[in-house]
Amino acid sequence: MEGQTSLIRSLKTPQVVFLGLAWMTPMIYFTVYGVAFNAADGQMTAAYMAAFIAIFFTAYSYSRMVKAYPISGSAYIYTEKAIHPKVGFLVGWALIIDYVFSPIIAILTFGIFMNTEFPSIPIYIWIIVMNIILAIVNILGIKSAARVSSISVLCQIAFIALFCILTMKDILVNDGVSSLFSLTPFFNIENGSISSIFSGASLICFCFLGFDAVTTMAEETIDPQKTIPKAIFYIIFIAALMYMAISYLTAIAYPDFTFQNPDNAAYSLVQLIGGNLLSSLFILVLIIATFTQGLSSMTSVSRFFYALGKESILPKKFFTTLHPKFKTPVANIIFVAVISLSAVAINLDTAVLFVSFGALTAFVFVNLCVIAQFYIREKRRSAKDTLLYLIFPLIGVAFIGWLLTLLDKYTLKVGITWIIIGFVYLFIRKKWLQAKTPIAVSQNIEKKKYVR
């Protein structure tokens, strides 16, 4: 397996979009519905619109940086190139939390869903089985992962479309065509406030996480400088359209909808709209969605480790090993699968918070990278460029930085501790390289003498 250290460019825009949407998982709308509804005081449409506007600025920054550096590594590479290698290392170190815990979340959620449907089979059995399947599909090639992801995303979109059609039918039957058009779902001054809208937006902003994962596939994408930026915007616009459509229609159809338990609020809503048949279909699609989220997550983290291996941040010989036939980072995939077995002992809420810490930290620095690369280094400072390369990323930094402060103290403490460990690792690695270099030089001199 050694010797081959380049990935194959085979992905086109639709495949990248499907992989990104699979990572994001459109059905996540339903999994966070109850908590988001309470946080936004029911103003879901306005909250999702606010979250989309906020995340748009960071998505824009990613689209600029992937044009400048169309290689795997995402925020790590951008920060290393645009700001400083040491800062890049620490951003990459923070991202490890995000990428490592992402497949763990998907695998654990899958195990929980399957155990609910088949209580006689323990969760750990589902976790082991899913790990093996995800690893095999990923080893077979990224196009295999893209095909599976596209089927899953189409299933999710089809379910959301069916949900919206049934909701529209209820609106037409009960209130008529004219009631389909209303500004009330965007802001209901009687039942909420601007502060509750932004409170909800700060939470459901996480429903858009995943658009950045496609940047890790740059070296397997055809013409990544054009394809990846387009895919990023397709992903967030498609997601925003679906999220706001569901919120808008349900707000009109069931303005007085209430629930007791936020965890099963979405299930109650689905059952209200489509009965037992739609709720059974809901569970099935949710299981499929969770599976392919794990698939896409494992794809992303294995490529991220590949990028860190190429930069010698992680052991190069191991993390750049590719399968001789499938040209996939097989060692990384197996490594991630082994780590993901820890899903049997990890709390889901904790894992989600760790992902948020890593992702939001990276988002802050990618916005800063745009300023460093284009406004400072390339001196692009016309009125238009000032807007695009200074104002836009500063808005992104401000909003994402605010979201970081909303994480609980335990998550922030663990995240900061992880960064400190990164500092220590960087120091030890520097000393090791310094000690190794004279030995290597000495060996080269001896070889030259021997040749003479």
CSV table of C-alpha atoms in Angstrom, one decimal:
chain,number,residue,atom,x,y,z
A,1,MET,CA,0.0,0.0,0.0
A,2,GLU,CA,3.0,2.3,0.3
A,3,GLY,CA,4.2,4.6,-2.5
A,4,GLN,CA,0.9,5.9,-3.7
A,5,THR,CA,0.2,9.2,-2.0
A,6,SER,CA,-2.3,11.0,-4.2
A,7,LEU,CA,-6.0,10.7,-4.2
A,8,ILE,CA,-8.1,10.4,-7.4
A,9,ARG,CA,-10.1,13.3,-8.7
A,10,SER,CA,-13.6,11.8,-9.5
A,11,LEU,CA,-16.2,13.9,-7.7
A,12,LYS,CA,-18.4,16.3,-9.6
A,13,THR,CA,-20.7,19.1,-8.2
A,14,PRO,CA,-23.8,16.9,-7.6
A,15,GLN,CA,-21.8,14.3,-5.8
A,16,VAL,CA,-20.1,16.8,-3.6
A,17,VAL,CA,-23.5,18.4,-2.8
A,18,PHE,CA,-25.0,15.0,-1.8
A,19,LEU,CA,-22.0,14.2,0.4
A,20,GLY,CA,-22.3,17.6,2.1
A,21,LEU,CA,-26.1,17.2,2.6
A,22,ALA,CA,-25.6,13.7,3.9
A,23,TRP,CA,-23.1,15.0,6.5
A,24,MET,CA,-25.5,17.8,7.4
A,25,THR,CA,-28.6,15.5,7.3
A,26,PRO,CA,-31.7,17.4,6.3
A,27,MET,CA,-33.7,15.3,8.8
A,28,ILE,CA,-31.8,17.0,11.6
A,29,TYR,CA,-34.6,19.5,11.5
A,30,PHE,CA,-36.9,17.0,13.2
A,31,THR,CA,-34.3,15.7,15.7
A,32,VAL,CA,-33.8,19.2,17.2
A,33,TYR,CA,-37.4,20.4,16.6
A,34,GLY,CA,-38.6,20.4,20.3
A,35,VAL,CA,-35.6,22.1,21.8
A,36,ALA,CA,-35.4,24.6,18.9
A,37,PHE,CA,-39.1,25.4,19.2
A,38,ASN,CA,-38.8,26.2,22.9
A,39,ALA,CA,-35.7,28.3,22.4
A,40,ALA,CA,-37.3,30.4,19.7
A,41,ASP,CA,-40.7,30.6,21.4
A,42,GLY,CA,-42.3,28.9,18.4
A,43,GLN,CA,-40.8,31.4,15.9
A,44,MET,CA,-39.0,28.7,13.9
A,45,THR,CA,-39.3,30.3,10.5
A,46,ALA,CA,-37.7,33.5,11.6
A,47,ALA,CA,-35.0,31.7,13.7
A,48,TYR,CA,-34.0,29.6,10.7
A,49,MET,CA,-33.8,32.6,8.5
A,50,ALA,CA,-31.6,34.4,11.0
A,51,ALA,CA,-29.4,31.3,11.3
A,52,PHE,CA,-29.1,31.1,7.6
A,53,ILE,CA,-28.1,34.7,7.2
A,54,ALA,CA,-25.5,34.3,10.0
A,55,ILE,CA,-24.0,31.1,8.6
A,56,PHE,CA,-23.9,32.6,5.1
A,57,PHE,CA,-20.9,34.8,5.9
A,58,THR,CA,-18.8,31.9,7.1
A,59,ALA,CA,-19.9,29.8,4.1
A,60,TYR,CA,-18.7,32.7,1.9
A,61,SER,CA,-15.3,32.7,3.7
A,62,TYR,CA,-14.9,29.0,3.0
A,63,SER,CA,-15.7,29.5,-0.7
A,64,ARG,CA,-13.0,32.2,-0.9
A,65,MET,CA,-10.4,30.1,0.9
A,66,VAL,CA,-10.9,26.9,-1.1
A,67,LYS,CA,-10.4,29.0,-4.3
A,68,ALA,CA,-7.1,30.1,-2.9
A,69,TYR,CA,-6.0,26.7,-1.5
A,70,PRO,CA,-7.9,23.9,-3.3
A,71,ILE,CA,-6.4,21.1,-1.2
A,72,SER,CA,-7.6,18.8,1.6
A,73,GLY,CA,-7.2,20.0,5.1
A,74,SER,CA,-10.0,22.6,5.3
A,75,ALA,CA,-9.6,25.3,8.1
A,76,TYR,CA,-6.2,23.8,9.1
A,77,ILE,CA,-4.7,24.4,5.7
A,78,TYR,CA,-6.3,27.8,5.3
A,79,THR,CA,-5.0,29.1,8.6
A,80,GLU,CA,-1.6,27.6,8.1
A,81,LYS,CA,-1.2,29.3,4.7
A,82,ALA,CA,-2.9,32.6,5.4
A,83,ILE,CA,-2.0,33.3,9.0
A,84,HIS,CA,0.8,31.2,10.5
A,85,PRO,CA,1.8,27.5,10.5
A,86,LYS,CA,1.6,27.3,14.3
A,87,VAL,CA,-1.9,28.9,14.4
A,88,GLY,CA,-2.9,26.5,11.6
A,89,PHE,CA,-1.7,23.6,13.7
A,90,LEU,CA,-3.8,24.6,16.7
A,91,VAL,CA,-6.9,25.1,14.5
A,92,GLY,CA,-6.3,21.7,13.0
A,93,TRP,CA,-5.9,20.3,16.5
A,94,ALA,CA,-9.3,21.8,17.5
A,95,LEU,CA,-10.8,20.4,14.3
A,96,ILE,CA,-9.8,16.9,15.3
A,97,ILE,CA,-12.5,17.1,18.0
A,98,ASP,CA,-15.1,18.1,15.5
A,99,TYR,CA,-14.2,15.4,12.9
A,100,VAL,CA,-13.6,12.6,15.3
A,101,PHE,CA,-16.8,13.0,17.2
A,102,SER,CA,-19.0,13.5,14.1
A,103,PRO,CA,-19.1,9.8,13.1
A,104,ILE,CA,-19.4,8.9,16.8
A,105,ILE,CA,-22.6,10.9,17.0
A,106,ALA,CA,-24.0,9.4,13.9
A,107,ILE,CA,-23.1,5.8,15.0
A,108,LEU,CA,-24.5,6.3,18.5
A,109,THR,CA,-27.7,7.9,17.2
A,110,PHE,CA,-28.1,5.0,14.8
A,111,GLY,CA,-27.7,2.5,17.6
A,112,ILE,CA,-30.3,4.3,19.7
A,113,PHE,CA,-32.8,4.4,16.9
A,114,MET,CA,-32.3,0.7,16.0
A,115,ASN,CA,-32.5,-0.3,19.7
A,116,THR,CA,-35.8,1.5,20.0
A,117,GLU,CA,-37.2,-0.4,17.0
A,118,PHE,CA,-35.6,-3.7,18.0
A,119,PRO,CA,-35.2,-3.6,21.9
A,120,SER,CA,-33.9,-7.2,22.1
A,121,ILE,CA,-30.7,-6.3,20.2
A,122,PRO,CA,-28.3,-4.2,22.4
A,123,ILE,CA,-27.1,-0.8,21.2
A,124,TYR,CA,-23.4,-1.9,21.1
A,125,ILE,CA,-24.3,-4.6,18.5
A,126,TRP,CA,-25.7,-1.9,16.2
A,127,ILE,CA,-22.7,0.3,16.8
A,128,ILE,CA,-20.2,-2.5,15.9
A,129,VAL,CA,-22.2,-3.5,12.8
A,130,MET,CA,-22.6,0.1,11.6
A,131,ASN,CA,-18.8,0.7,12.1
A,132,ILE,CA,-17.9,-2.3,9.9
A,133,ILE,CA,-20.3,-1.4,7.1
A,134,LEU,CA,-19.2,2.3,7.1
A,135,ALA,CA,-15.5,1.3,6.9
A,136,ILE,CA,-16.2,-1.2,4.0
A,137,VAL,CA,-18.1,1.4,2.0
A,138,ASN,CA,-15.5,4.0,2.6
A,139,ILE,CA,-12.6,1.7,1.6
A,140,LEU,CA,-14.4,0.8,-1.6
A,141,GLY,CA,-14.0,4.4,-2.7
A,142,ILE,CA,-15.5,7.9,-2.3
A,143,LYS,CA,-17.7,7.4,-5.3
A,144,SER,CA,-19.4,4.5,-3.5
A,145,ALA,CA,-19.9,6.8,-0.5
A,146,ALA,CA,-21.3,9.5,-2.8
A,147,ARG,CA,-23.8,7.0,-4.4
A,148,VAL,CA,-25.0,5.8,-1.0
A,149,SER,CA,-25.2,9.4,0.3
A,150,SER,CA,-27.2,10.6,-2.8
A,151,ILE,CA,-29.8,7.8,-2.2
A,152,SER,CA,-30.2,8.8,1.4
A,153,VAL,CA,-30.4,12.5,0.7
A,154,LEU,CA,-33.1,11.9,-1.9
A,155,CYS,CA,-35.1,9.8,0.6
A,156,GLN,CA,-34.9,12.6,3.1
A,157,ILE,CA,-35.9,15.3,0.6
A,158,ALA,CA,-38.8,13.1,-0.6
A,159,PHE,CA,-40.0,12.7,3.0
A,160,ILE,CA,-39.8,16.4,3.7
A,161,ALA,CA,-41.6,17.1,0.4
A,162,LEU,CA,-44.4,14.6,1.4
A,163,PHE,CA,-44.6,16.2,4.9
A,164,CYS,CA,-45.0,19.7,3.3
A,165,ILE,CA,-47.6,18.4,0.8
A,166,LEU,CA,-49.7,16.9,3.6
A,167,THR,CA,-49.4,20.0,5.7
A,168,MET,CA,-50.5,22.2,2.7
A,169,LYS,CA,-53.4,19.9,2.3
A,170,ASP,CA,-54.5,20.5,5.8
A,171,ILE,CA,-54.1,24.3,5.4
A,172,LEU,CA,-56.2,24.2,2.2
A,173,VAL,CA,-58.9,22.1,3.7
A,174,ASN,CA,-59.2,24.0,6.9
A,175,ASP,CA,-58.4,27.6,5.9
A,176,GLY,CA,-58.4,28.0,2.1
A,177,VAL,CA,-55.8,29.1,-0.4
A,178,SER,CA,-55.4,32.6,0.9
A,179,SER,CA,-54.1,31.4,4.3
A,180,LEU,CA,-51.0,29.9,2.5
A,181,PHE,CA,-49.6,33.4,2.2
A,182,SER,CA,-48.8,35.1,5.6
A,183,LEU,CA,-46.0,37.1,7.2
A,184,THR,CA,-46.9,35.9,10.7
A,185,PRO,CA,-44.5,32.9,10.7
A,186,PHE,CA,-41.6,35.2,10.1
A,187,PHE,CA,-42.3,37.4,13.1
A,188,ASN,CA,-45.2,37.1,15.5
A,189,ILE,CA,-44.9,40.1,17.8
A,190,GLU,CA,-47.7,38.7,20.1
A,191,ASN,CA,-46.1,35.4,20.9
A,192,GLY,CA,-42.4,36.2,20.7
A,193,SER,CA,-39.6,38.7,20.5
A,194,ILE,CA,-36.5,39.4,18.6
A,195,SER,CA,-34.4,38.1,21.5
A,196,SER,CA,-36.2,34.7,21.3
A,197,ILE,CA,-35.6,34.6,17.5
A,198,PHE,CA,-31.9,35.0,18.0
A,199,SER,CA,-31.9,32.6,20.9
A,200,GLY,CA,-33.4,30.0,18.6
A,201,ALA,CA,-31.0,30.9,15.8
A,202,SER,CA,-28.0,30.3,18.1
A,203,LEU,CA,-29.1,26.8,18.7
A,204,ILE,CA,-30.4,25.8,15.2
A,205,CYS,CA,-27.3,27.3,13.6
A,206,PHE,CA,-25.8,23.8,14.2
A,207,CYS,CA,-28.3,22.4,11.7
A,208,PHE,CA,-26.1,24.0,9.0
A,209,LEU,CA,-22.9,22.4,10.2
A,210,GLY,CA,-21.5,20.2,7.6
A,211,PHE,CA,-21.2,22.5,4.6
A,212,ASP,CA,-17.5,22.9,5.5
A,213,ALA,CA,-16.9,19.2,5.4
A,214,VAL,CA,-16.8,19.1,1.6
A,215,THR,CA,-13.6,21.2,1.6
A,216,THR,CA,-11.8,18.1,2.9
A,217,MET,CA,-12.7,16.4,-0.4
A,218,ALA,CA,-10.9,19.0,-2.6
A,219,GLU,CA,-8.2,16.6,-3.8
A,220,GLU,CA,-10.8,14.1,-4.9
A,221,THR,CA,-12.9,16.7,-6.7
A,222,ILE,CA,-12.7,17.7,-10.4
A,223,ASP,CA,-11.8,21.4,-10.7
A,224,PRO,CA,-12.2,22.0,-6.9
A,225,GLN,CA,-11.7,25.8,-7.2
A,226,LYS,CA,-15.1,26.0,-9.0
A,227,THR,CA,-16.8,22.9,-7.8
A,228,ILE,CA,-16.4,23.2,-4.0
A,229,PRO,CA,-17.5,26.9,-3.7
A,230,LYS,CA,-20.6,26.1,-5.8
A,231,ALA,CA,-21.3,23.0,-3.7
A,232,ILE,CA,-21.0,25.0,-0.4
A,233,PHE,CA,-23.7,27.5,-1.5
A,234,TYR,CA,-26.0,24.8,-3.0
A,235,ILE,CA,-25.8,23.0,0.3
A,236,ILE,CA,-26.7,25.9,2.6
A,237,PHE,CA,-29.4,27.2,0.2
A,238,ILE,CA,-31.1,23.8,-0.2
A,239,ALA,CA,-31.0,23.2,3.6
A,240,ALA,CA,-32.4,26.7,4.3
A,241,LEU,CA,-35.2,26.2,1.8
A,242,MET,CA,-36.2,22.9,3.4
A,243,TYR,CA,-36.0,24.1,7.0
A,244,MET,CA,-37.9,27.3,6.4
A,245,ALA,CA,-40.6,25.5,4.2
A,246,ILE,CA,-41.3,23.1,7.0
A,247,SER,CA,-41.4,25.8,9.7
A,248,TYR,CA,-43.6,28.1,7.6
A,249,LEU,CA,-46.2,25.5,6.7
A,250,THR,CA,-46.4,24.0,10.2
A,251,ALA,CA,-46.7,27.5,11.8
A,252,ILE,CA,-49.8,28.2,9.5
A,253,ALA,CA,-51.4,24.8,9.8
A,254,TYR,CA,-50.9,24.2,13.5
A,255,PRO,CA,-50.3,27.6,15.2
A,256,ASP,CA,-51.4,26.2,18.6
A,257,PHE,CA,-49.3,23.0,18.4
A,258,THR,CA,-47.9,22.1,21.9
A,259,PHE,CA,-46.0,19.2,23.3
A,260,GLN,CA,-44.9,17.8,26.7
A,261,ASN,CA,-41.5,16.2,25.8
A,262,PRO,CA,-39.1,18.1,23.5
A,263,ASP,CA,-37.3,14.9,22.6
A,264,ASN,CA,-40.4,13.4,20.8
A,265,ALA,CA,-42.0,16.7,19.7
A,266,ALA,CA,-41.2,16.1,16.1
A,267,TYR,CA,-42.7,12.6,16.2
A,268,SER,CA,-45.9,14.0,17.7
A,269,LEU,CA,-46.1,16.6,14.9
A,270,VAL,CA,-45.5,14.0,12.2
A,271,GLN,CA,-48.2,11.8,13.7
A,272,LEU,CA,-50.6,14.7,13.9
A,273,ILE,CA,-50.1,15.4,10.2
A,274,GLY,CA,-49.9,11.9,8.7
A,275,GLY,CA,-50.9,9.4,11.4
A,276,ASN,CA,-49.1,6.1,12.1
A,277,LEU,CA,-48.2,5.5,8.5
A,278,LEU,CA,-46.2,8.7,8.1
A,279,SER,CA,-44.7,8.3,11.6
A,280,SER,CA,-43.4,4.8,10.7
A,281,LEU,CA,-42.0,6.2,7.5
A,282,PHE,CA,-40.4,9.0,9.5
A,283,ILE,CA,-38.5,6.6,11.7
A,284,LEU,CA,-37.3,4.6,8.7
A,285,VAL,CA,-36.0,7.7,6.9
A,286,LEU,CA,-34.4,9.0,10.1
A,287,ILE,CA,-32.5,5.7,10.5
A,288,ILE,CA,-31.3,5.9,6.9
A,289,ALA,CA,-30.3,9.6,7.3
A,290,THR,CA,-28.3,8.8,10.5
A,291,PHE,CA,-26.5,5.9,8.7
A,292,THR,CA,-25.4,8.1,5.8
A,293,GLN,CA,-24.4,10.9,8.1
A,294,GLY,CA,-22.0,8.5,9.6
A,295,LEU,CA,-20.8,7.5,6.2
A,296,SER,CA,-20.1,11.1,5.1
A,297,SER,CA,-18.5,11.9,8.5
A,298,MET,CA,-16.1,9.0,8.2
A,299,THR,CA,-15.2,10.1,4.7
A,300,SER,CA,-14.4,13.6,5.9
A,301,VAL,CA,-12.4,12.7,9.0
A,302,SER,CA,-10.3,10.1,7.0
A,303,ARG,CA,-9.4,12.8,4.4
A,304,PHE,CA,-8.7,15.3,7.2
A,305,PHE,CA,-6.2,12.9,8.8
A,306,TYR,CA,-4.8,12.3,5.3
A,307,ALA,CA,-4.1,16.0,5.0
A,308,LEU,CA,-2.5,16.2,8.5
A,309,GLY,CA,-0.4,13.2,7.5
A,310,LYS,CA,0.8,14.9,4.3
A,311,GLU,CA,1.8,17.9,6.4
A,312,SER,CA,3.6,15.6,8.9
A,313,ILE,CA,1.4,16.8,11.7
A,314,LEU,CA,0.4,13.2,12.2
A,315,PRO,CA,2.8,10.3,11.3
A,316,LYS,CA,3.1,10.6,7.6
A,317,LYS,CA,3.8,6.9,6.8
A,318,PHE,CA,0.6,5.7,8.4
A,319,PHE,CA,-1.9,8.5,7.7
A,320,THR,CA,-1.0,8.9,3.9
A,321,THR,CA,-1.3,5.1,3.2
A,322,LEU,CA,-3.7,4.5,0.3
A,323,HIS,CA,-5.3,1.2,-0.8
A,324,PRO,CA,-3.5,0.0,-4.0
A,325,LYS,CA,-6.7,-0.6,-5.8
A,326,PHE,CA,-9.3,1.7,-4.5
A,327,LYS,CA,-6.9,4.6,-3.8
A,328,THR,CA,-8.6,5.4,-0.5
A,329,PRO,CA,-6.9,6.2,2.9
A,330,VAL,CA,-7.6,2.7,4.2
A,331,ALA,CA,-5.4,3.1,7.4
A,332,ASN,CA,-7.2,6.2,8.3
A,333,ILE,CA,-10.6,4.7,7.7
A,334,ILE,CA,-9.8,1.7,9.9
A,335,PHE,CA,-8.3,4.0,12.6
A,336,VAL,CA,-11.5,6.1,12.6
A,337,ALA,CA,-13.7,3.0,12.8
A,338,VAL,CA,-11.8,1.8,15.9
A,339,ILE,CA,-12.1,5.2,17.6
A,340,SER,CA,-15.8,5.3,16.8
A,341,LEU,CA,-16.3,2.1,18.8
A,342,SER,CA,-16.1,4.4,21.8
A,343,ALA,CA,-19.7,5.4,20.9
A,344,VAL,CA,-20.7,2.5,23.3
A,345,ALA,CA,-19.5,4.6,26.3
A,346,ILE,CA,-20.0,8.3,25.2
A,347,ASN,CA,-23.0,10.5,26.1
A,348,LEU,CA,-24.7,11.9,23.0
A,349,ASP,CA,-25.1,15.5,24.4
A,350,THR,CA,-21.4,15.7,25.3
A,351,ALA,CA,-20.4,14.5,21.8
A,352,VAL,CA,-22.6,17.1,20.2
A,353,LEU,CA,-21.0,19.9,22.3
A,354,PHE,CA,-17.5,18.8,21.4
A,355,VAL,CA,-18.3,18.9,17.7
A,356,SER,CA,-19.7,22.4,18.2
A,357,PHE,CA,-16.5,23.6,19.9
A,358,GLY,CA,-14.3,22.3,17.1
A,359,ALA,CA,-16.5,23.5,14.3
A,360,LEU,CA,-17.1,27.0,15.7
A,361,THR,CA,-13.4,27.5,16.5
A,362,ALA,CA,-12.6,26.6,12.9
A,363,PHE,CA,-15.3,28.9,11.6
A,364,VAL,CA,-13.8,31.9,13.5
A,365,PHE,CA,-10.4,31.3,12.0
A,366,VAL,CA,-11.6,30.7,8.4
A,367,ASN,CA,-13.3,34.1,8.6
A,368,LEU,CA,-10.0,35.6,9.9
A,369,CYS,CA,-8.1,33.8,7.1
A,370,VAL,CA,-10.1,35.7,4.4
A,371,ILE,CA,-9.0,39.0,6.0
A,372,ALA,CA,-5.4,37.9,6.3
A,373,GLN,CA,-5.2,36.4,2.8
A,374,PHE,CA,-7.1,38.9,0.6
A,375,TYR,CA,-7.3,42.2,2.6
A,376,ILE,CA,-3.9,42.2,4.2
A,377,ARG,CA,-1.6,39.9,2.1
A,378,GLU,CA,-3.0,40.6,-1.4
A,379,LYS,CA,-4.0,44.2,-0.4
A,380,ARG,CA,-7.4,43.9,-2.1
A,381,ARG,CA,-8.9,47.1,-0.6
A,382,SER,CA,-11.3,48.7,-3.1
A,383,ALA,CA,-14.8,49.5,-1.8
A,384,LYS,CA,-16.1,46.2,-3.1
A,385,ASP,CA,-13.2,44.2,-1.8
A,386,THR,CA,-13.4,45.9,1.6
A,387,LEU,CA,-17.0,44.7,1.8
A,388,LEU,CA,-16.2,41.1,0.6
A,389,TYR,CA,-12.8,40.6,2.3
A,390,LEU,CA,-13.2,42.7,5.5
A,391,ILE,CA,-16.8,43.4,6.5
A,392,PHE,CA,-18.3,40.1,5.5
A,393,PRO,CA,-15.7,38.0,7.4
A,394,LEU,CA,-15.9,40.3,10.4
A,395,ILE,CA,-19.6,39.8,10.6
A,396,GLY,CA,-18.9,36.0,10.5
A,397,VAL,CA,-16.3,36.3,13.3
A,398,ALA,CA,-18.7,38.3,15.5
A,399,PHE,CA,-21.6,35.9,15.2
A,400,ILE,CA,-19.7,32.7,15.4
A,401,GLY,CA,-17.6,34.1,18.3
A,402,TRP,CA,-20.9,34.9,20.1
A,403,LEU,CA,-22.1,31.3,19.5
A,404,LEU,CA,-18.9,30.0,21.1
A,405,THR,CA,-19.6,31.9,24.3
A,406,LEU,CA,-23.0,30.2,24.5
A,407,LEU,CA,-21.4,26.7,24.9
A,408,ASP,CA,-21.5,25.4,28.5
A,409,LYS,CA,-18.5,25.9,30.8
A,410,TYR,CA,-17.7,22.2,30.8
A,411,THR,CA,-17.4,22.1,27.0
A,412,LEU,CA,-15.2,25.2,27.0
A,413,LYS,CA,-13.0,23.8,29.7
A,414,VAL,CA,-12.5,20.5,27.9
A,415,GLY,CA,-11.9,22.4,24.6
A,416,ILE,CA,-9.3,24.7,26.0
A,417,THR,CA,-7.6,21.7,27.7
A,418,TRP,CA,-7.5,20.0,24.3
A,419,ILE,CA,-5.8,23.1,22.8
A,420,ILE,CA,-3.3,23.2,25.7
A,421,ILE,CA,-2.5,19.5,24.9
A,422,GLY,CA,-2.0,20.6,21.3
A,423,PHE,CA,0.6,23.3,22.5
A,424,VAL,CA,2.5,20.6,24.4
A,425,TYR,CA,2.4,18.2,21.4
A,426,LEU,CA,3.6,21.0,19.1
A,427,PHE,CA,6.5,21.7,21.5
A,428,ILE,CA,7.5,18.0,21.8
A,429,ARG,CA,7.3,17.6,18.0
A,430,LYS,CA,9.5,20.6,17.4
A,431,LYS,CA,12.1,19.3,19.8
A,432,TRP,CA,12.0,15.8,18.3
A,433,LEU,CA,12.4,17.2,14.8
A,434,GLN,CA,15.4,19.3,15.9
A,435,ALA,CA,17.0,16.3,17.5
A,436,LYS,CA,16.3,14.2,14.4
A,437,THR,CA,17.7,16.7,11.8
A,438,PRO,CA,21.4,16.5,12.8
A,439,ILE,CA,21.2,12.7,12.7
A,440,ALA,CA,19.7,12.7,9.3
A,441,VAL,CA,22.4,15.2,8.0
A,442,SER,CA,25.1,13.1,9.5
A,443,GLN,CA,23.8,9.9,7.8
A,444,ASN,CA,23.7,11.7,4.5
A,445,ILE,CA,27.3,12.8,4.9
A,446,GLU,CA,28.3,9.2,5.7
A,447,LYS,CA,26.5,7.9,2.6
A,448,LYS,CA,28.3,10.4,0.4
A,449,LYS,CA,31.6,9.3,1.8
A,450,TYR,CA,30.7,5.7,1.2
A,451,VAL,CA,29.8,6.4,-2.4
A,452,ARG,CA,33.1,8.1,-3.0
